[in-house]
XYZ file of C-alpha atoms in Angstrom:
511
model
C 19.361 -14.078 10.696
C 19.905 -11.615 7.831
C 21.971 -8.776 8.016
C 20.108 -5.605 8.662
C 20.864 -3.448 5.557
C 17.623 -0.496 6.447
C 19.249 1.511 8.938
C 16.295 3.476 9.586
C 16.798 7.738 10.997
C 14.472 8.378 13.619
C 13.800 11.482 13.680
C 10.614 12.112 15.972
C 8.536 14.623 16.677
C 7.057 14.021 20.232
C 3.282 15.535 21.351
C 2.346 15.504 24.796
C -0.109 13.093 25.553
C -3.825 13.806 25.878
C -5.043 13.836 29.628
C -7.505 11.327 30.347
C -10.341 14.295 31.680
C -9.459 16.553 28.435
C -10.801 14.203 26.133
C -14.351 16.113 24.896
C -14.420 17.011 20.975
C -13.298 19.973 19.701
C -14.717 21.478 16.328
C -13.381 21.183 13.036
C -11.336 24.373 11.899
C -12.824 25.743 9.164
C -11.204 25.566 5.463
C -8.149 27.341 5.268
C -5.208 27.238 2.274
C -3.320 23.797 2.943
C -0.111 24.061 4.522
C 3.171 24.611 2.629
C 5.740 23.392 5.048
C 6.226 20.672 7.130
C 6.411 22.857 10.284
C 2.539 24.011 9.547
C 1.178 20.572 8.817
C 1.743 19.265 11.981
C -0.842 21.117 13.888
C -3.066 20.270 11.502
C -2.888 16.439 11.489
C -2.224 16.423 15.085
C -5.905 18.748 15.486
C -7.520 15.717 13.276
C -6.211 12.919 15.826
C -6.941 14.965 18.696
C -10.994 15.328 17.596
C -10.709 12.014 16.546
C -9.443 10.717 19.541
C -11.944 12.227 21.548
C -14.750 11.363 19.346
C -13.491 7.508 19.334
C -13.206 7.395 22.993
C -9.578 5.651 22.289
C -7.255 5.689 25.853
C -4.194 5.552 23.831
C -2.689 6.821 19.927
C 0.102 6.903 17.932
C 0.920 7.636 14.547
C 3.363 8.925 12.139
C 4.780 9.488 8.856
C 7.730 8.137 7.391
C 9.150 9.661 3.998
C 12.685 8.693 2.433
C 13.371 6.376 5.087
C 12.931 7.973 8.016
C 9.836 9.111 10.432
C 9.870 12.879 9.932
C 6.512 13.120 12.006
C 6.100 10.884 15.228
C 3.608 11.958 18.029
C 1.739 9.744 20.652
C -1.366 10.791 22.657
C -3.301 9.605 25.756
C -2.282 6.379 27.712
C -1.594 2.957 27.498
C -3.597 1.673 30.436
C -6.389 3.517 31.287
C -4.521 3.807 34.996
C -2.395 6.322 33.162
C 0.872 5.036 32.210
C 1.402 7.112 28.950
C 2.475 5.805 25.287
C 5.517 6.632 24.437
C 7.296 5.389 20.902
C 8.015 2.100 22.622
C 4.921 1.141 23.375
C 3.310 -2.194 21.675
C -0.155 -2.058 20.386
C -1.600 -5.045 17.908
C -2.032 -3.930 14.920
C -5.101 -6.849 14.123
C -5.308 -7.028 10.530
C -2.785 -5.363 9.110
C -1.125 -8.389 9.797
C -2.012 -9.501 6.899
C 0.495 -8.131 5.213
C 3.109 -10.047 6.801
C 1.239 -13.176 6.125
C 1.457 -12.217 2.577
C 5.054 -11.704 1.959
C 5.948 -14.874 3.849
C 3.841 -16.711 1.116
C 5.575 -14.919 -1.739
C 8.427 -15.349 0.094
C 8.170 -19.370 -0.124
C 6.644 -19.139 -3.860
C 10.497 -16.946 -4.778
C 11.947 -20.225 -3.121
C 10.156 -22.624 -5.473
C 8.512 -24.278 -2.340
C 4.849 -23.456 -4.167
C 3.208 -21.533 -6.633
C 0.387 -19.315 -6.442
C -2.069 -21.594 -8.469
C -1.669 -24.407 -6.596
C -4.641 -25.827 -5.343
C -4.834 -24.705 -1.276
C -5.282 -28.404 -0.369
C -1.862 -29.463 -1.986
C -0.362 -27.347 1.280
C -3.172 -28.060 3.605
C -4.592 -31.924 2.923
C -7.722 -31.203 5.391
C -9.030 -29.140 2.511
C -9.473 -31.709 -0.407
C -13.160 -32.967 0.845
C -14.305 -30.007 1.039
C -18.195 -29.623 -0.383
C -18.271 -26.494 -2.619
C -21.603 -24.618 -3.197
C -22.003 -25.524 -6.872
C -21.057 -28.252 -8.906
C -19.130 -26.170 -11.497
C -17.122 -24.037 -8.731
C -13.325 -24.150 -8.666
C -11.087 -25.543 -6.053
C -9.412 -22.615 -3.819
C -6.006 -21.459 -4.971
C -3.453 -19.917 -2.864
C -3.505 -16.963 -4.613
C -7.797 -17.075 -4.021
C -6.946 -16.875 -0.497
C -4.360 -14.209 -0.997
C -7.055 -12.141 -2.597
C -10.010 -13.070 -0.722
C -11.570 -14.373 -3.459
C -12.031 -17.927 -1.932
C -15.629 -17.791 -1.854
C -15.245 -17.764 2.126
C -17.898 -15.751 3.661
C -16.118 -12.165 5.847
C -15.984 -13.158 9.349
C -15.697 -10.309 11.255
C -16.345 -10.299 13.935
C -16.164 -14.240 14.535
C -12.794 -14.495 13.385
C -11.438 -11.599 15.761
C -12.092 -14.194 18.309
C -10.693 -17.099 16.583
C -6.995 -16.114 17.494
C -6.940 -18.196 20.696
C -7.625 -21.451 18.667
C -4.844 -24.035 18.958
C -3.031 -25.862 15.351
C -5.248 -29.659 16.532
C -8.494 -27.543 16.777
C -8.359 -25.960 13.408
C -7.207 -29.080 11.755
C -10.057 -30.622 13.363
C -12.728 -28.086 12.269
C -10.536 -28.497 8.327
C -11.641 -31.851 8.988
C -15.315 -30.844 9.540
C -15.380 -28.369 6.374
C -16.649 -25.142 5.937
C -19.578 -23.817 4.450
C -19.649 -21.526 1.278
C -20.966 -18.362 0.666
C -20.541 -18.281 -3.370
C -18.241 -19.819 -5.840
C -14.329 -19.607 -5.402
C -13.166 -16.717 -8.000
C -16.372 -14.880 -8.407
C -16.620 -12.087 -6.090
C -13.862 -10.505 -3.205
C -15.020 -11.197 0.498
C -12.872 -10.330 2.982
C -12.007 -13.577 4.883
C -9.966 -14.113 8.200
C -10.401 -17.725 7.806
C -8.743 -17.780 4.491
C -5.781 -16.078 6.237
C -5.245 -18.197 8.659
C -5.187 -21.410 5.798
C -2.695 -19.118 4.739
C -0.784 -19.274 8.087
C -1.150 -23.367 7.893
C 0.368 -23.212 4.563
C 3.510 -21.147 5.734
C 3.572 -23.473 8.565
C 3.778 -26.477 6.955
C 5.547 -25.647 3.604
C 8.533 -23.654 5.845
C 8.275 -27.154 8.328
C 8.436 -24.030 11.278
C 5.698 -22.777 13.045
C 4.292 -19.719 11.163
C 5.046 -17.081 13.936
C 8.658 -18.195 14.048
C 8.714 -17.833 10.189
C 7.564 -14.361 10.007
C 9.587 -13.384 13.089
C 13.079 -15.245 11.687
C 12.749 -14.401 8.396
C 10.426 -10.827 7.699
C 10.628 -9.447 10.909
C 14.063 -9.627 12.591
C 16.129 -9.127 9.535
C 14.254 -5.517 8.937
C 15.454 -4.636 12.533
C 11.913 -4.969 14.247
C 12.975 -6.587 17.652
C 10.020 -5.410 19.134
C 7.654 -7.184 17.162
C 6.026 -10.716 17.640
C 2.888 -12.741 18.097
C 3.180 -13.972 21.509
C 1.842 -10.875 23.746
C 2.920 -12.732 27.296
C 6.559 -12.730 26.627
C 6.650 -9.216 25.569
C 7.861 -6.542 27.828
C 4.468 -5.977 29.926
C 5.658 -2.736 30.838
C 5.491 -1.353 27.737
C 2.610 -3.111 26.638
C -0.815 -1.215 25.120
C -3.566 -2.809 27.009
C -7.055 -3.013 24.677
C -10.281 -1.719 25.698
C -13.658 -1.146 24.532
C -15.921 1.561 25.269
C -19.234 0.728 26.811
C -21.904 2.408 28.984
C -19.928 5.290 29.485
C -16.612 3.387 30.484
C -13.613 1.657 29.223
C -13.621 -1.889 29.842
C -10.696 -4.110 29.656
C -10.680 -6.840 26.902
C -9.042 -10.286 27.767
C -5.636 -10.360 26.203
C -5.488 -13.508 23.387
C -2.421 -15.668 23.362
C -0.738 -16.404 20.151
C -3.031 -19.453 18.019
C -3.951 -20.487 14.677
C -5.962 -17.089 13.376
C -2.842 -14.934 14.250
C -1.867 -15.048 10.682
C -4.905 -12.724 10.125
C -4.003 -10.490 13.067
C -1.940 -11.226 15.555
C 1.053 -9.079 15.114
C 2.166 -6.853 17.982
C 4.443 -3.748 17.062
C 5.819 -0.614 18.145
C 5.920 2.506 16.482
C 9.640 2.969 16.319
C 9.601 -1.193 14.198
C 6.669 -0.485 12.467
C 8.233 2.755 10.702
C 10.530 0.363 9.807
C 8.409 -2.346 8.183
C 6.776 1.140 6.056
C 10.294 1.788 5.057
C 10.981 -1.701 3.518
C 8.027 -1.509 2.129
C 8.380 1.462 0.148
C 11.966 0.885 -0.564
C 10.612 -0.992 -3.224
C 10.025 1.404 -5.654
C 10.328 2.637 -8.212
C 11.626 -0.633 -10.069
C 15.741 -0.078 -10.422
C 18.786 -1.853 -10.779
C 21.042 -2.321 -7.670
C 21.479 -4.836 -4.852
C 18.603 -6.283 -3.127
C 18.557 -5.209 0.941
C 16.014 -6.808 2.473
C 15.013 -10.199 3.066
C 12.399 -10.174 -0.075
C 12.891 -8.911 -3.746
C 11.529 -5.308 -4.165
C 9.741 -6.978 -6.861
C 7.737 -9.127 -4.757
C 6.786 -6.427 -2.246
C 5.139 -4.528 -5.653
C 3.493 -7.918 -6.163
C 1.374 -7.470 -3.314
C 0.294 -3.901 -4.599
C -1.489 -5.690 -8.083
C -5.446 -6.016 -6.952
C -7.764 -8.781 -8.068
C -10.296 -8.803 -10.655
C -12.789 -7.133 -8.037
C -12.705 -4.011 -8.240
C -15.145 -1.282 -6.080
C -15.406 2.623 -6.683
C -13.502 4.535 -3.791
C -15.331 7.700 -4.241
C -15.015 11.074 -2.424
C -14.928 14.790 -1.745
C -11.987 16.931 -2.641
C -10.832 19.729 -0.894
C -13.068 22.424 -3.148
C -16.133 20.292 -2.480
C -16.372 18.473 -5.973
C -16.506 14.700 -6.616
C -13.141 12.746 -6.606
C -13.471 9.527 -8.307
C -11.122 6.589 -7.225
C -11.155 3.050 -7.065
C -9.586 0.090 -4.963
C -9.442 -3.888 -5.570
C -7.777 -6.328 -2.769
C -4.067 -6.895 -3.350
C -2.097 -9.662 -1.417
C -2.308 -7.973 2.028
C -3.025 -4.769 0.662
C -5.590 -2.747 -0.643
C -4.249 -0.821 -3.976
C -6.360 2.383 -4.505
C -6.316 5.381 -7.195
C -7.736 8.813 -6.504
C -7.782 11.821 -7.795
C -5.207 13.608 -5.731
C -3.503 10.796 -3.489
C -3.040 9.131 -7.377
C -1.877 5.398 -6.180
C -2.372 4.218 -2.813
C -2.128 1.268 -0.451
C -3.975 1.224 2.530
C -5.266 -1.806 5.330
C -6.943 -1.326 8.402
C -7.125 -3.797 11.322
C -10.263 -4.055 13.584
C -9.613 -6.240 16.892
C -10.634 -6.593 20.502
C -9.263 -4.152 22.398
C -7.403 -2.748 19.088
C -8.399 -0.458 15.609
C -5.428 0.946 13.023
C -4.731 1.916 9.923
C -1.648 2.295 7.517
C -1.574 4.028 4.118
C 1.334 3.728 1.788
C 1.871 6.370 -1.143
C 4.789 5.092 -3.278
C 5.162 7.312 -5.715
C 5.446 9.880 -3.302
C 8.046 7.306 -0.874
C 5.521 8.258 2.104
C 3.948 6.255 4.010
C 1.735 6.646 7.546
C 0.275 4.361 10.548
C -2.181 5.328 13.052
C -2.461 2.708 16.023
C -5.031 2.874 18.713
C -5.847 0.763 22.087
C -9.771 0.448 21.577
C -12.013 -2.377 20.219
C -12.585 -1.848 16.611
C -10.838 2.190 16.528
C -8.983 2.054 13.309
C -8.229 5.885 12.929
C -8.741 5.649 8.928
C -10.233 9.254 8.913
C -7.672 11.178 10.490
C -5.094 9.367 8.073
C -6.675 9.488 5.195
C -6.374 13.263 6.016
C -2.961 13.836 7.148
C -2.147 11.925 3.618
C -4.343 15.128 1.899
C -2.925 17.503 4.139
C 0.995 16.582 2.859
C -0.322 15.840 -0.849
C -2.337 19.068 -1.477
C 0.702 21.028 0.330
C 3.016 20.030 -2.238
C 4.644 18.037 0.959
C 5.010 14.380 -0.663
C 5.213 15.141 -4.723
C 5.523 12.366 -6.794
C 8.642 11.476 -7.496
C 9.266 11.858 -11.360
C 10.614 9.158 -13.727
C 13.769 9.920 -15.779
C 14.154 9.483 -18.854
C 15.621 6.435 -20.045
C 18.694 6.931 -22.769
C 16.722 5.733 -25.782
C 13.764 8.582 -25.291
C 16.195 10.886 -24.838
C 17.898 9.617 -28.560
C 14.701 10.058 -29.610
C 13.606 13.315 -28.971
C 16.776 14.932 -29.703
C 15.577 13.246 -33.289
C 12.204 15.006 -33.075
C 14.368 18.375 -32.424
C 15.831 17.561 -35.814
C 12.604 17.274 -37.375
C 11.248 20.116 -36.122
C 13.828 21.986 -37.181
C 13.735 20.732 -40.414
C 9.939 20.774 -40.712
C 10.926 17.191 -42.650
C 10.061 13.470 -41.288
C 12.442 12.149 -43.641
C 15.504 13.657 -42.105
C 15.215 11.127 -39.288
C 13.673 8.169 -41.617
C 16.211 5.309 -40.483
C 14.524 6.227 -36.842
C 10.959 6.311 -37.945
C 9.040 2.786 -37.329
C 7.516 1.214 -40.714
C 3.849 2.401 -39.551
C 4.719 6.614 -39.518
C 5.144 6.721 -43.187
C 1.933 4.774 -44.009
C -0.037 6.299 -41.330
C 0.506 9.831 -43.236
C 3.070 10.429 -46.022
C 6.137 12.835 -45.742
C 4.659 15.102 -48.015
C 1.367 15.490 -45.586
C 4.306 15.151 -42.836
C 5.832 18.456 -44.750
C 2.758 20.255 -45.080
C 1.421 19.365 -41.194
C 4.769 20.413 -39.803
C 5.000 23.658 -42.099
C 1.263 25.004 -40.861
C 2.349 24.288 -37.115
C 5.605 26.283 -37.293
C 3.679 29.024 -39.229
C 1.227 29.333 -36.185
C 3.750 28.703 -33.745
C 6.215 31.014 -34.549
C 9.957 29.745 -33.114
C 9.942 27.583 -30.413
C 12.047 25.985 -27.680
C 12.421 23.021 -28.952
C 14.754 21.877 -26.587
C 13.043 21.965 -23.327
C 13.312 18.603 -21.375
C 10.849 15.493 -22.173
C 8.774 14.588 -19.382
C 8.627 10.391 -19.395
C 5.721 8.687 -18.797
C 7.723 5.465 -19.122
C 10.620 4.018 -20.682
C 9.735 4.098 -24.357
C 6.762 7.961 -24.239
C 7.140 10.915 -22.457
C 5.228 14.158 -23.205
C 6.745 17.929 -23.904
C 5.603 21.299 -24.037
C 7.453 24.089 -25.815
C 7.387 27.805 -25.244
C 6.564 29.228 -28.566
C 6.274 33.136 -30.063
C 2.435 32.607 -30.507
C 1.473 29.955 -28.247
C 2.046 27.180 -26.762
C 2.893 23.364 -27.978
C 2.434 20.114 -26.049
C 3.070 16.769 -27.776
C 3.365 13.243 -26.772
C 6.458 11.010 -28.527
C 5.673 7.433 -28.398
C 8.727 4.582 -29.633
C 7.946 1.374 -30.868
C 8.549 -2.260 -29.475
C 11.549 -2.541 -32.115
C 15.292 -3.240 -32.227
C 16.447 -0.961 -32.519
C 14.077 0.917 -31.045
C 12.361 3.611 -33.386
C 9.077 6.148 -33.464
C 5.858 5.028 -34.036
C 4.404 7.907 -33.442
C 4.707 11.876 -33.149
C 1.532 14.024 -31.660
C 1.557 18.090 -31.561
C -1.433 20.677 -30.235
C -1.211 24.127 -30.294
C -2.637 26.541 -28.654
C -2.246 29.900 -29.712
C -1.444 33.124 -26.734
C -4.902 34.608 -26.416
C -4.862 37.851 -27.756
């Protein structure tokens, strides 16, 4: 076992739970100014999950939010078994299909060890595959990184492959055996596929030589501190067990626990709160990229791996907070869904949908937040009330984004662009300009450009900090007499590195 390198602060902030008989909705307050502090966001994401709580008929919640490494918001609601023992932080709810993203890392876990490669063909790991029929003639064998995607050509199987979890190793090998029929050629659409997860469990099984469970648990799961967290829900502490139900005819009704089989890979994870804050913490600990050690038991680089979507990608469009459209959109990662919007920027999100079981995670890492939401009914993944606490910290100025620095060389730079600024003269920085500046516009033009500007501008503070936008552009804006100037400084891909090219706009102080 690894050594556990994320201590993890838990700092929690506790709700009572919500009786059983008080469960009726409750309207939504209407728009107010979004909170400013941490200490009035609370009520409002804790109003959300209460409505939706009641609304979703779910006996049992928890969620939280974990920023820098630590859960600064924890808060659990309702009960655990519908007899009234209450959740509490300790309490274990599966988490269905975001245990996928466990599944994941263990395979780019193997492909960092040189036991595979992503573009292997599936059946090199799992030989039951290799007479399998495909729909057309032309199509392309399944890849591991296909599967990874869901791009397999594998029809989605909810909610046939929610029940599929029971099914032993001999009975999927035998229905491998049997083949599978195809909804559309390998590499030509995303489909969202629990069967191609659980190939992916068979090929972590029998490229590790260990049975996949112990695999995630030995090498993913203990070494990040989650002792609470497994596949096999009979050997778990039952008294602190989340029992699932569904809610039909007016009633909860208790679904049949599933032991630990083939399609677990897909879903089968059971977690606490208190681990699962954890697992958001290693996750995010990933970026920004950076020198320094590596802590946990995967390079950060391979966690940001999973973030990189397929070819597939779907608009994720919405309302913002004033009403008006807020274009986004999302394409399957490798156990993760990787998002852009408007105001959240970049974001990873899954859900899981299971008997007995609904949640939701959202991970902002440019903003090191992340939050989980897990409930104990069929098919309740509390997306909504997320996707709004998220907002609620976002348009609060609660989880900013955390900005780049500049690297050494743009700083070089710019002080260069100070110098010809002041000098109103490319040429007194030529041995820094790339060959393209000086043909793109000559240093006479430069002279007269630069001389017009500093006319309109009047003087200038030039010396106000560059804003990066990566390691070789960043953008400025200086405070002039008459106006206003915002530029953009881009260097070249050169050794040494130089400036390929210099952009100003000014705009003058209305009169």
């Amino acid at each position: 076992m690894r050594h556990n390198a994320l201590a993890l602060a838990l700092v929690l902030t506790l709700g009572t739970a919500v009786p059983l008989q008080a469960q009726t909705p409750t309207p939504a307050p209407a728009a107010a100014p979004a909170p400013s502090t941490l200490q009035e966001a609370i009520p409002v994401i804790d109003a959300a999950f209460d409505r939706w709580q009641a609304n979703a008929h779910a006996p049992g919640l928890v969620y939280g939010v974990v920023q820098d490494g630590r859960i600064i918001h924890l808060r659990t609601a309702g009960v655990r078994t519908v007899d009234g023992a209450a959740v509490t932080p300790d309490t274990l709810f599966r988490i269905a299909s975001m245990s996928k993203a466990f599944t994941a890392l263990a395979v780019l876990k193997l492909r960092d060890e040189g036991r595979l490669s992503l573009d292997d063909l599936a059946e090199t790991h799992v030989p039951e595959m290799a007479g399998w029929s495909y729909l057309t003639a032309d199509s392309p064998r399944i890849r591991v990184r296909d599967l990874l995607n869901h791009t397999g050509g594998l029809v989605t199987d909810d909610p046939w492959g929610d029940r599929q979890q029971v099914i032993t190793e001999a009975e999927f090998t035998r229905m491998l055996r049997d083949g599978v029929p195809f909804t559309r050629a390998p590499q030509t659409a995303f489909e969202y596929s629990n069967f191609g997860y659980a190939l992916l469990g068979r090929i972590v099984t029998n490229v590790s030589g260990r049975p996949y469970n112990d695999y995630i648990e030995t090498e993913i799961m203990r070494p990040l501190g989650m002792t609470s967290s497994g596949y096999d829900v009979f050997a778990s502490p039952q008294d602190r067990r989340a029992l699932g139900y569904r809610w039909e005819n007016d009633a909860w009704s208790l679904e049949p626990d599933m032991r630990h089989g083939v399609f677990g890979s897909m879903g089968g994870v059971q977690t606490s709160a208190e681990d699962y804050a954890r697992w958001i913490t290693f996750l995010l600990s990933a970026w920004p990229a950076r020198d320094g050690p590596e802590t946990g038991p995967v390079r950060r680089s391979t966690v940001r791996e999973m973030a990189q979507g397929s070819n597939f990608a779907s608009p994720r469009n919405r309302t913002d907070a004033d009403g008006q459209p807020c274009p986004g959109a999302g394409a399957y990662g490798m156990g993760l869904q990787a998002n852009t919007d408007c105001e959240l920027g970049t974001w990873l999100a899954h859900g899981g949908g299971y008997p007995g079981y609904g949640s939701y995670m959202i991970l902002l890492p440019d903003r090191r937040t992340g939050l989980f939401a897990f409930s104990n009914r069929t098919y309740a993944g509390p997306s909504g009330p997320l996707t709004e606490a998220a907002l609620t910290l976002v348009r609060g100025g609660l989880a900013p984004v955390r900005p780049l620095v500049a690297s050494d060389i743009l700083t070089e730079r710019y002080a260069d662009l100070g110098r010809i600024w002041a000098a109103g003269d490319v040429s007194v920085a030529g041995d820094r300009l790339a060959m393209n500046v000086l043909m793109d516009r000559s240093v006479e033009n430069w002279r007269t450009v630069l001389g017009v500007l500093k006319a309109d501008a009047g003087a200038c503070a030039a010396d106000a900090p560059i804003t990066p936008t990566g390691g070789l552009s960043g953008t400025f804006r200086w405070t002039c007499d008459k106006g206003v100037i915002e530029g953009r400084l881009l260097l070249a891909p050169t050794t040494p590195v130089t400036i390929q090219a210099l952009n100003f706009r000014f705009t003058p102080t209305p009169q």
